[in-house]
Short mmCIF file of N, CA and C in Angstrom, two decimals:
data_model
loop_
_atom_site.label_atom_id
_atom_site.label_comp_id
_atom_site.label_asym_id
_atom_site.label_seq_id
_atom_site.Cartn_x
_atom_site.Cartn_y
_atom_site.Cartn_z
N ALA A 1 62.61 83.22 87.97
CA ALA A 1 63.80 82.96 88.78
C ALA A 1 65.10 83.43 87.77
N LEU A 2 65.01 83.01 86.54
CA LEU A 2 66.12 83.56 85.66
C LEU A 2 66.05 84.90 85.54
N TRP A 3 65.12 85.53 85.26
CA TRP A 3 64.77 87.04 84.98
C TRP A 3 65.45 87.68 86.30
N LEU A 4 65.12 87.23 87.72
CA LEU A 4 65.61 87.87 88.79
C LEU A 4 67.18 87.71 89.09
N ALA A 5 67.77 86.44 88.66
CA ALA A 5 69.10 86.14 88.57
C ALA A 5 69.79 87.03 87.59
N SER A 6 69.23 87.43 86.50
CA SER A 6 70.02 88.22 85.52
C SER A 6 70.01 89.72 85.84
N VAL A 7 68.94 90.06 86.73
CA VAL A 7 68.96 91.37 87.28
C VAL A 7 69.98 91.54 88.43
N LEU A 8 69.87 90.62 89.33
CA LEU A 8 70.71 90.77 90.66
C LEU A 8 72.08 90.54 90.45
N VAL A 9 72.51 89.55 89.69
CA VAL A 9 73.90 89.14 89.61
C VAL A 9 74.86 90.19 88.91
N PRO A 10 74.44 91.08 87.90
CA PRO A 10 75.35 92.32 87.39
C PRO A 10 75.29 93.22 88.48
N VAL A 11 74.22 93.51 89.44
CA VAL A 11 74.24 94.57 90.51
C VAL A 11 75.41 94.01 91.43
N TYR A 12 75.19 92.69 91.84
CA TYR A 12 76.07 92.20 92.85
C TYR A 12 77.58 92.36 92.35
N ALA A 13 78.03 91.99 91.09
CA ALA A 13 79.43 91.90 90.45
C ALA A 13 79.72 93.44 90.52
N GLN A 14 78.91 94.48 90.27
CA GLN A 14 79.33 95.72 90.28
C GLN A 14 79.61 96.24 91.59
N GLU A 15 79.01 95.72 92.63
CA GLU A 15 79.37 96.45 94.02
C GLU A 15 80.67 96.31 94.53
N ASN A 16 81.34 95.32 93.84
CA ASN A 16 82.96 95.14 94.38
C ASN A 16 83.78 95.78 93.44
N ARG A 17 83.43 96.78 92.58
CA ARG A 17 84.26 97.63 91.70
C ARG A 17 84.93 98.96 92.29
N TRP A 18 84.51 99.35 93.51
CA TRP A 18 84.95 100.56 94.00
C TRP A 18 85.98 100.15 95.07
N GLY A 19 86.92 101.07 95.16
CA GLY A 19 88.30 101.12 95.87
C GLY A 19 88.46 102.63 96.60
N VAL A 20 89.03 102.60 97.78
CA VAL A 20 89.37 103.94 98.22
C VAL A 20 90.66 103.79 98.82
N GLY A 21 91.33 104.93 99.23
CA GLY A 21 92.75 105.09 99.83
C GLY A 21 92.70 106.43 100.37
N THR A 22 93.62 106.30 101.34
CA THR A 22 94.08 107.34 102.21
C THR A 22 95.42 107.41 102.72
N ASP A 23 96.00 108.42 102.54
CA ASP A 23 97.48 108.77 102.83
C ASP A 23 97.94 109.77 103.79
N VAL A 24 99.20 109.84 104.25
CA VAL A 24 99.47 110.83 105.12
C VAL A 24 101.18 111.00 104.77
N GLY A 25 101.75 112.12 104.70
CA GLY A 25 103.04 112.21 104.20
C GLY A 25 103.44 113.80 104.22
N PHE A 26 104.52 113.88 103.50
CA PHE A 26 105.07 115.29 103.15
C PHE A 26 105.23 115.65 101.76
N THR A 27 105.07 116.90 101.47
CA THR A 27 105.43 117.43 100.06
C THR A 27 106.79 118.44 100.50
N ALA A 28 107.54 118.18 99.32
CA ALA A 28 108.78 118.85 99.47
C ALA A 28 108.82 119.92 98.14
N GLY A 29 109.16 121.08 98.23
CA GLY A 29 109.28 122.03 97.09
C GLY A 29 108.05 122.86 96.83
N SER A 30 107.12 122.78 97.99
CA SER A 30 106.03 123.69 97.89
C SER A 30 106.38 125.14 98.04
N VAL A 31 105.40 126.00 97.95
CA VAL A 31 105.67 127.57 98.02
C VAL A 31 105.95 127.86 99.45
N HIS A 32 105.91 126.94 100.27
CA HIS A 32 106.16 127.28 101.76
C HIS A 32 107.26 126.03 102.21
N ASP A 33 108.22 125.53 101.38
CA ASP A 33 109.18 124.52 101.59
C ASP A 33 108.39 123.18 101.75
N THR A 34 108.79 122.41 102.85
CA THR A 34 108.28 121.18 103.01
C THR A 34 107.15 121.06 103.93
N VAL A 35 106.06 120.53 103.66
CA VAL A 35 104.72 120.83 104.30
C VAL A 35 104.10 119.39 104.51
N PHE A 36 103.32 119.35 105.59
CA PHE A 36 102.49 118.03 106.01
C PHE A 36 101.48 117.86 105.00
N ASN A 37 101.12 116.71 104.70
CA ASN A 37 100.17 116.32 103.43
C ASN A 37 99.37 115.19 103.74
N LEU A 38 98.09 115.33 103.37
CA LEU A 38 97.23 114.30 103.45
C LEU A 38 96.65 113.94 102.07
N GLY A 39 96.17 112.66 101.72
CA GLY A 39 95.76 112.27 100.35
C GLY A 39 94.68 111.33 100.60
N PHE A 40 93.94 111.74 99.64
CA PHE A 40 92.43 110.54 99.70
C PHE A 40 92.25 110.25 98.01
N ASN A 41 91.74 109.14 97.87
CA ASN A 41 91.26 108.73 96.48
C ASN A 41 90.18 107.54 96.56
N VAL A 42 89.58 107.85 95.29
CA VAL A 42 88.39 106.89 95.31
C VAL A 42 88.65 106.36 93.75
N ASP A 43 88.50 104.96 93.67
CA ASP A 43 88.66 104.46 92.49
C ASP A 43 87.64 103.52 92.07
N TYR A 44 87.29 103.52 90.68
CA TYR A 44 86.40 102.84 90.22
C TYR A 44 87.10 101.75 89.22
N TYR A 45 87.02 100.48 89.11
CA TYR A 45 87.88 99.56 88.61
C TYR A 45 87.02 99.26 87.40
N LEU A 46 87.56 99.60 86.13
CA LEU A 46 86.99 99.12 85.07
C LEU A 46 87.23 97.38 84.78
N ASP A 47 88.39 97.11 85.08
CA ASP A 47 88.67 95.71 85.38
C ASP A 47 89.61 95.66 86.55
N ARG A 48 90.06 94.58 86.62
CA ARG A 48 91.00 94.32 87.98
C ARG A 48 92.31 95.06 87.95
N ASN A 49 92.70 95.52 86.63
CA ASN A 49 94.07 96.09 86.53
C ASN A 49 94.05 97.42 86.31
N PHE A 50 92.80 98.10 86.13
CA PHE A 50 92.70 99.44 85.52
C PHE A 50 91.69 100.15 86.44
N SER A 51 91.79 101.34 86.74
CA SER A 51 91.02 102.09 87.62
C SER A 51 90.95 103.57 87.31
N VAL A 52 89.81 104.21 87.46
CA VAL A 52 89.86 105.73 87.21
C VAL A 52 89.08 106.56 88.51
N GLY A 53 89.31 107.55 88.94
CA GLY A 53 88.54 108.15 89.92
C GLY A 53 89.45 109.53 90.40
N PRO A 54 88.60 110.11 91.46
CA PRO A 54 89.18 111.37 91.95
C PRO A 54 90.28 111.16 92.78
N MET A 55 91.35 112.05 93.17
CA MET A 55 92.09 112.10 93.98
C MET A 55 92.40 113.50 94.59
N MET A 56 92.77 113.52 95.98
CA MET A 56 92.67 115.05 96.38
C MET A 56 94.04 114.73 97.46
N GLN A 57 94.84 116.07 97.41
CA GLN A 57 95.88 116.21 98.34
C GLN A 57 95.47 117.48 99.08
N ILE A 58 95.59 117.48 100.45
CA ILE A 58 95.20 118.66 101.26
C ILE A 58 96.44 118.93 102.21
N THR A 59 96.94 120.12 102.40
CA THR A 59 97.92 120.66 103.14
C THR A 59 97.20 121.55 104.25
N PRO A 60 96.79 121.01 105.46
CA PRO A 60 95.93 121.81 106.31
C PRO A 60 96.42 122.61 107.28
N THR A 61 97.74 122.37 107.50
CA THR A 61 98.43 123.02 108.73
C THR A 61 99.45 124.00 108.25
N GLY A 62 99.90 124.99 109.26
CA GLY A 62 100.80 125.89 109.12
C GLY A 62 100.44 127.11 108.46
N ASP A 63 101.26 127.70 107.80
CA ASP A 63 100.83 129.13 107.09
C ASP A 63 100.44 128.80 105.65
N LEU A 64 100.72 127.77 105.03
CA LEU A 64 100.15 127.19 103.72
C LEU A 64 99.13 126.36 103.90
N PHE A 65 97.88 126.76 103.19
CA PHE A 65 96.77 125.97 102.98
C PHE A 65 96.79 125.67 101.69
N GLN A 66 96.78 124.33 101.23
CA GLN A 66 96.97 123.98 99.77
C GLN A 66 96.10 122.83 99.54
N ILE A 67 95.17 122.81 98.58
CA ILE A 67 94.19 121.80 98.19
C ILE A 67 94.30 121.49 96.70
N SER A 68 94.27 120.09 96.26
CA SER A 68 94.36 119.99 94.98
C SER A 68 93.33 118.72 94.61
N PHE A 69 92.73 118.84 93.54
CA PHE A 69 91.74 117.68 93.03
C PHE A 69 92.24 117.40 91.79
N ALA A 70 92.28 116.10 91.25
CA ALA A 70 92.48 115.69 90.01
C ALA A 70 91.66 114.27 89.72
N GLY A 71 91.25 114.21 88.48
CA GLY A 71 90.79 112.96 88.01
C GLY A 71 92.10 112.26 87.52
N ALA A 72 92.04 110.90 87.80
CA ALA A 72 93.54 110.18 87.70
C ALA A 72 93.04 108.81 87.26
N ALA A 73 94.05 108.08 86.31
CA ALA A 73 93.80 107.08 85.77
C ALA A 73 95.02 106.09 86.19
N LYS A 74 94.83 104.94 86.74
CA LYS A 74 95.87 104.12 87.38
C LYS A 74 95.79 102.54 86.71
N TYR A 75 96.98 102.07 86.48
CA TYR A 75 97.09 100.86 85.93
C TYR A 75 97.91 100.05 87.19
N HIS A 76 97.18 99.03 87.53
CA HIS A 76 97.61 97.92 88.59
C HIS A 76 98.38 96.97 88.05
N LEU A 77 99.66 96.79 88.50
CA LEU A 77 100.40 95.62 88.21
C LEU A 77 100.55 94.79 89.35
N ARG A 78 100.03 93.68 89.26
CA ARG A 78 99.76 92.64 90.38
C ARG A 78 100.56 91.60 90.24
N PHE A 79 101.69 91.35 91.30
CA PHE A 79 102.29 90.11 91.46
C PHE A 79 101.95 89.02 92.19
N ASN A 80 102.48 87.86 92.08
CA ASN A 80 101.92 86.72 92.99
C ASN A 80 102.32 86.77 94.39
N ASN A 81 103.27 87.55 94.69
CA ASN A 81 103.74 87.80 96.14
C ASN A 81 103.01 88.83 96.75
N GLY A 82 102.11 89.32 96.32
CA GLY A 82 101.30 90.39 97.24
C GLY A 82 101.74 91.69 97.03
N ILE A 83 102.60 92.02 96.17
CA ILE A 83 103.15 93.19 95.76
C ILE A 83 102.40 93.79 94.36
N ASN A 84 101.95 95.01 94.57
CA ASN A 84 101.41 95.73 93.44
C ASN A 84 102.18 96.88 93.24
N VAL A 85 102.47 97.23 91.89
CA VAL A 85 102.90 98.52 91.46
C VAL A 85 101.84 99.11 90.64
N VAL A 86 101.65 100.45 91.00
CA VAL A 86 100.62 101.13 90.63
C VAL A 86 101.00 102.57 90.00
N PRO A 87 101.23 102.67 88.66
CA PRO A 87 101.77 104.18 88.17
C PRO A 87 100.33 104.63 87.92
N PHE A 88 100.32 106.01 87.92
CA PHE A 88 99.13 106.85 87.51
C PHE A 88 99.46 108.23 87.09
N ALA A 89 98.52 108.76 86.59
CA ALA A 89 98.57 110.09 86.04
C ALA A 89 97.18 110.91 86.07
N GLY A 90 97.06 112.20 86.22
CA GLY A 90 95.83 112.61 86.32
C GLY A 90 95.87 114.30 85.88
N PHE A 91 94.99 114.75 85.81
CA PHE A 91 94.86 116.24 85.58
C PHE A 91 93.47 116.86 86.35
N GLY A 92 93.81 118.14 86.91
CA GLY A 92 92.85 118.73 87.72
C GLY A 92 93.34 120.20 88.13
N LEU A 93 92.86 120.72 89.28
CA LEU A 93 93.30 122.07 89.77
C LEU A 93 93.84 121.90 91.17
N ILE A 94 94.65 123.03 91.56
CA ILE A 94 95.27 123.30 92.83
C ILE A 94 95.12 124.61 92.95
N HIS A 95 94.79 124.77 94.44
CA HIS A 95 94.66 126.27 95.04
C HIS A 95 95.67 126.27 96.21
N ALA A 96 96.43 127.31 96.21
CA ALA A 96 97.51 127.73 97.35
C ALA A 96 97.10 128.94 98.00
N ASP A 97 97.07 128.89 99.30
CA ASP A 97 96.77 130.21 100.11
C ASP A 97 97.87 130.23 101.25
N LEU A 98 98.96 131.18 100.84
CA LEU A 98 99.80 131.45 101.83
C LEU A 98 99.75 132.77 102.70
N ASP A 99 99.65 132.42 104.15
CA ASP A 99 99.39 133.75 105.03
C ASP A 99 100.56 133.49 106.00
N HIS A 100 101.66 134.27 105.72
CA HIS A 100 102.93 134.06 106.49
C HIS A 100 103.34 135.50 106.96
N GLY A 101 103.73 135.40 108.26
CA GLY A 101 104.34 136.75 108.74
C GLY A 101 103.47 137.71 109.34
N THR A 102 104.19 138.82 109.87
CA THR A 102 103.32 139.93 110.39
C THR A 102 104.00 141.16 109.92
N GLY A 103 103.27 142.27 110.09
CA GLY A 103 103.85 143.63 109.60
C GLY A 103 104.05 143.85 108.16
N PRO A 104 104.91 144.54 107.95
CA PRO A 104 105.32 145.09 106.54
C PRO A 104 105.80 144.00 105.44
N SER A 105 106.37 142.85 106.20
CA SER A 105 106.90 141.79 105.31
C SER A 105 106.01 140.60 105.30
N ARG A 106 104.65 140.84 105.68
CA ARG A 106 103.68 139.87 105.72
C ARG A 106 103.23 139.32 104.25
N ILE A 107 102.97 138.23 104.02
CA ILE A 107 102.51 137.52 102.93
C ILE A 107 101.11 137.01 102.89
N ASP A 108 100.36 137.60 102.17
CA ASP A 108 98.98 137.00 102.23
C ASP A 108 98.49 137.04 100.61
N ARG A 109 98.90 135.80 100.08
CA ARG A 109 98.62 135.60 98.72
C ARG A 109 97.90 134.31 98.48
N ASN A 110 97.17 134.35 97.26
CA ASN A 110 96.64 132.83 97.02
C ASN A 110 96.44 132.96 95.53
N ASP A 111 96.49 131.65 94.94
CA ASP A 111 96.40 131.46 93.45
C ASP A 111 95.87 130.07 93.23
N THR A 112 95.09 129.95 92.01
CA THR A 112 94.72 128.64 91.58
C THR A 112 95.47 128.40 90.23
N SER A 113 95.64 126.91 89.82
CA SER A 113 96.50 126.84 88.89
C SER A 113 95.84 125.14 88.35
N TRP A 114 96.35 124.90 86.98
CA TRP A 114 95.92 123.58 86.54
C TRP A 114 97.00 122.80 87.44
N TYR A 115 96.79 121.47 87.46
CA TYR A 115 97.42 120.48 88.22
C TYR A 115 97.65 119.07 87.47
N ILE A 116 98.74 118.65 87.59
CA ILE A 116 99.08 117.26 86.84
C ILE A 116 99.81 116.33 87.63
N PRO A 117 99.19 115.51 88.58
CA PRO A 117 99.96 114.55 89.34
C PRO A 117 100.34 113.45 88.52
N VAL A 118 101.71 113.16 88.59
CA VAL A 118 102.21 111.78 88.02
C VAL A 118 103.12 111.10 89.15
N GLY A 119 102.66 109.95 89.24
CA GLY A 119 103.43 108.95 90.44
C GLY A 119 103.33 107.58 90.27
N VAL A 120 103.66 107.03 91.34
CA VAL A 120 103.59 105.51 91.41
C VAL A 120 103.58 105.11 92.90
N SER A 121 102.54 103.98 93.06
CA SER A 121 102.52 103.54 94.43
C SER A 121 103.05 102.17 94.53
N LEU A 122 103.56 101.79 95.61
CA LEU A 122 104.01 100.36 95.85
C LEU A 122 103.34 100.05 96.70
N GLU A 123 102.36 98.83 96.61
CA GLU A 123 101.62 98.55 97.48
C GLU A 123 101.85 96.92 97.95
N TYR A 124 101.62 96.63 99.20
CA TYR A 124 101.73 95.19 99.67
C TYR A 124 100.20 94.83 100.25
N GLN A 125 99.95 93.66 99.78
CA GLN A 125 98.48 93.18 100.11
C GLN A 125 98.64 92.71 101.48
N ILE A 126 97.90 93.22 102.44
CA ILE A 126 97.82 92.53 103.77
C ILE A 126 96.86 91.43 103.77
N VAL A 127 95.63 91.62 103.32
CA VAL A 127 94.54 90.54 103.04
C VAL A 127 94.14 90.90 101.65
N HIS A 128 93.07 89.97 101.23
CA HIS A 128 92.77 90.24 99.81
C HIS A 128 92.32 91.54 99.11
N ASN A 129 91.67 92.29 100.25
CA ASN A 129 91.25 93.66 99.72
C ASN A 129 91.82 94.79 100.47
N VAL A 130 92.89 94.60 101.19
CA VAL A 130 93.37 95.83 102.04
C VAL A 130 94.95 95.48 101.66
N ALA A 131 95.44 96.95 101.45
CA ALA A 131 96.82 96.84 101.15
C ALA A 131 97.58 97.99 101.71
N VAL A 132 98.68 98.03 102.32
CA VAL A 132 99.54 99.17 102.85
C VAL A 132 100.17 99.82 101.43
N ALA A 133 100.34 101.06 101.49
CA ALA A 133 101.02 101.69 100.33
C ALA A 133 102.02 102.61 100.64
N SER A 134 102.98 102.82 100.04
CA SER A 134 103.83 103.90 99.87
C SER A 134 103.76 104.61 98.33
N THR A 135 103.70 105.77 98.38
CA THR A 135 103.41 106.70 97.00
C THR A 135 104.49 107.81 96.86
N VAL A 136 104.80 107.92 95.83
CA VAL A 136 105.78 109.31 95.33
C VAL A 136 104.90 109.92 94.22
N ILE A 137 104.61 111.03 94.34
CA ILE A 137 103.82 111.97 93.19
C ILE A 137 104.57 113.13 93.03
N VAL A 138 104.88 113.37 91.65
CA VAL A 138 105.46 114.63 91.20
C VAL A 138 104.26 115.51 90.73
N ASN A 139 104.00 116.62 91.49
CA ASN A 139 102.93 117.54 91.21
C ASN A 139 103.39 118.54 90.36
N LEU A 140 103.01 118.65 89.01
CA LEU A 140 103.21 119.74 88.24
C LEU A 140 102.13 120.82 88.21
N HIS A 141 102.48 122.08 88.23
CA HIS A 141 101.33 123.08 88.52
C HIS A 141 102.14 124.48 88.14
N SER A 142 101.40 125.62 88.33
CA SER A 142 102.04 126.93 88.07
C SER A 142 101.32 127.73 88.95
N ILE A 143 101.85 127.81 90.44
CA ILE A 143 101.44 128.68 91.39
C ILE A 143 101.97 129.63 91.49
N ASP A 144 101.57 130.98 91.26
CA ASP A 144 102.03 132.23 91.21
C ASP A 144 101.69 133.23 92.34
N LEU A 145 102.45 133.42 93.34
CA LEU A 145 102.12 134.30 94.67
C LEU A 145 102.89 135.59 94.28
N SER A 146 103.13 135.97 93.18
CA SER A 146 103.77 137.20 93.07
C SER A 146 102.83 138.49 93.40
N PRO A 147 103.31 139.61 93.73
CA PRO A 147 104.63 140.05 93.79
C PRO A 147 105.25 139.54 95.46
N SER A 148 104.49 138.86 96.22
CA SER A 148 105.12 138.38 97.45
C SER A 148 106.25 137.53 97.47
N LEU A 149 106.01 136.52 96.65
CA LEU A 149 107.07 135.68 96.10
C LEU A 149 107.54 135.78 94.71
N PRO A 150 108.86 136.15 94.54
CA PRO A 150 109.13 136.46 93.25
C PRO A 150 109.06 135.37 92.25
N GLU A 151 109.35 134.03 92.60
CA GLU A 151 109.60 133.11 91.63
C GLU A 151 108.18 132.36 91.57
N LYS A 152 107.86 131.63 90.51
CA LYS A 152 106.76 130.51 90.43
C LYS A 152 106.89 129.34 91.01
N ASP A 153 105.95 128.64 91.58
CA ASP A 153 106.26 127.43 91.95
C ASP A 153 105.66 126.31 91.06
N ASN A 154 106.45 125.68 90.27
CA ASN A 154 106.02 124.85 89.10
C ASN A 154 105.95 123.37 89.56
N ASN A 155 106.46 122.94 90.53
CA ASN A 155 106.34 121.65 90.97
C ASN A 155 106.64 121.27 92.39
N SER A 156 106.17 120.28 92.77
CA SER A 156 106.74 119.59 94.24
C SER A 156 106.69 118.09 93.99
N VAL A 157 107.23 117.69 94.95
CA VAL A 157 107.33 116.07 94.94
C VAL A 157 106.59 115.71 96.49
N ALA A 158 105.80 114.87 96.50
CA ALA A 158 105.13 114.25 97.77
C ALA A 158 105.42 112.87 97.86
N LEU A 159 105.84 112.40 99.32
CA LEU A 159 106.04 111.20 99.80
C LEU A 159 104.90 110.73 100.61
N MET A 160 104.25 109.81 100.41
CA MET A 160 103.07 109.51 101.34
C MET A 160 102.95 108.15 101.53
N PHE A 161 102.41 107.63 102.85
CA PHE A 161 102.09 106.38 103.12
C PHE A 161 100.87 106.18 103.49
N GLY A 162 100.06 105.00 103.35
CA GLY A 162 98.63 104.80 103.67
C GLY A 162 98.20 103.48 103.41
N LEU A 163 96.76 103.31 103.51
CA LEU A 163 96.16 102.14 103.15
C LEU A 163 95.16 102.32 101.88
N ARG A 164 94.87 101.15 101.34
CA ARG A 164 94.11 100.86 100.09
C ARG A 164 93.13 99.78 100.50
N TRP A 165 91.91 99.95 100.29
CA TRP A 165 90.72 99.06 100.13
C TRP A 165 90.24 98.97 98.70
N GLY A 166 90.26 97.85 98.28
CA GLY A 166 89.71 97.63 96.96
C GLY A 166 89.34 96.23 96.43
N PRO A 167 88.96 95.93 95.35
CA PRO A 167 88.67 94.55 94.85
C PRO A 167 89.85 93.81 94.65
#
């Protein structure tokens, strides 16, 4: 019985170490101005206040298709009133594909670049493991769609709203 307990208790304790999140919002300053954006993240909690995991942002509509993946580290500052402040930073890749217009002025270019998301989420716990969130992300990258677009796109800012599930 002790052996079985020593095997099952650590497995049960680790089951509650995962969290997920989903967001919807807008990204300003992209290669195609302000665009609709979706965000997804998975977190593995090393302890209650620190998590790591992948995050993704995708722009699926209009002339611009943009997708970014990054591994991110988050620090969860938890307050007694149900409010959490979660600063984070990460590193990954971003791909942008712009297909705009027709005729001789048509733009059909794409580029892949390094990607550094830096941001903060403000979360409010609805119940113990579910929170509503508002997130601001500064996306640093180097998208170059020249010669169609003469200047590089070096950054953008995303404002997103969503839900978080976690321990």
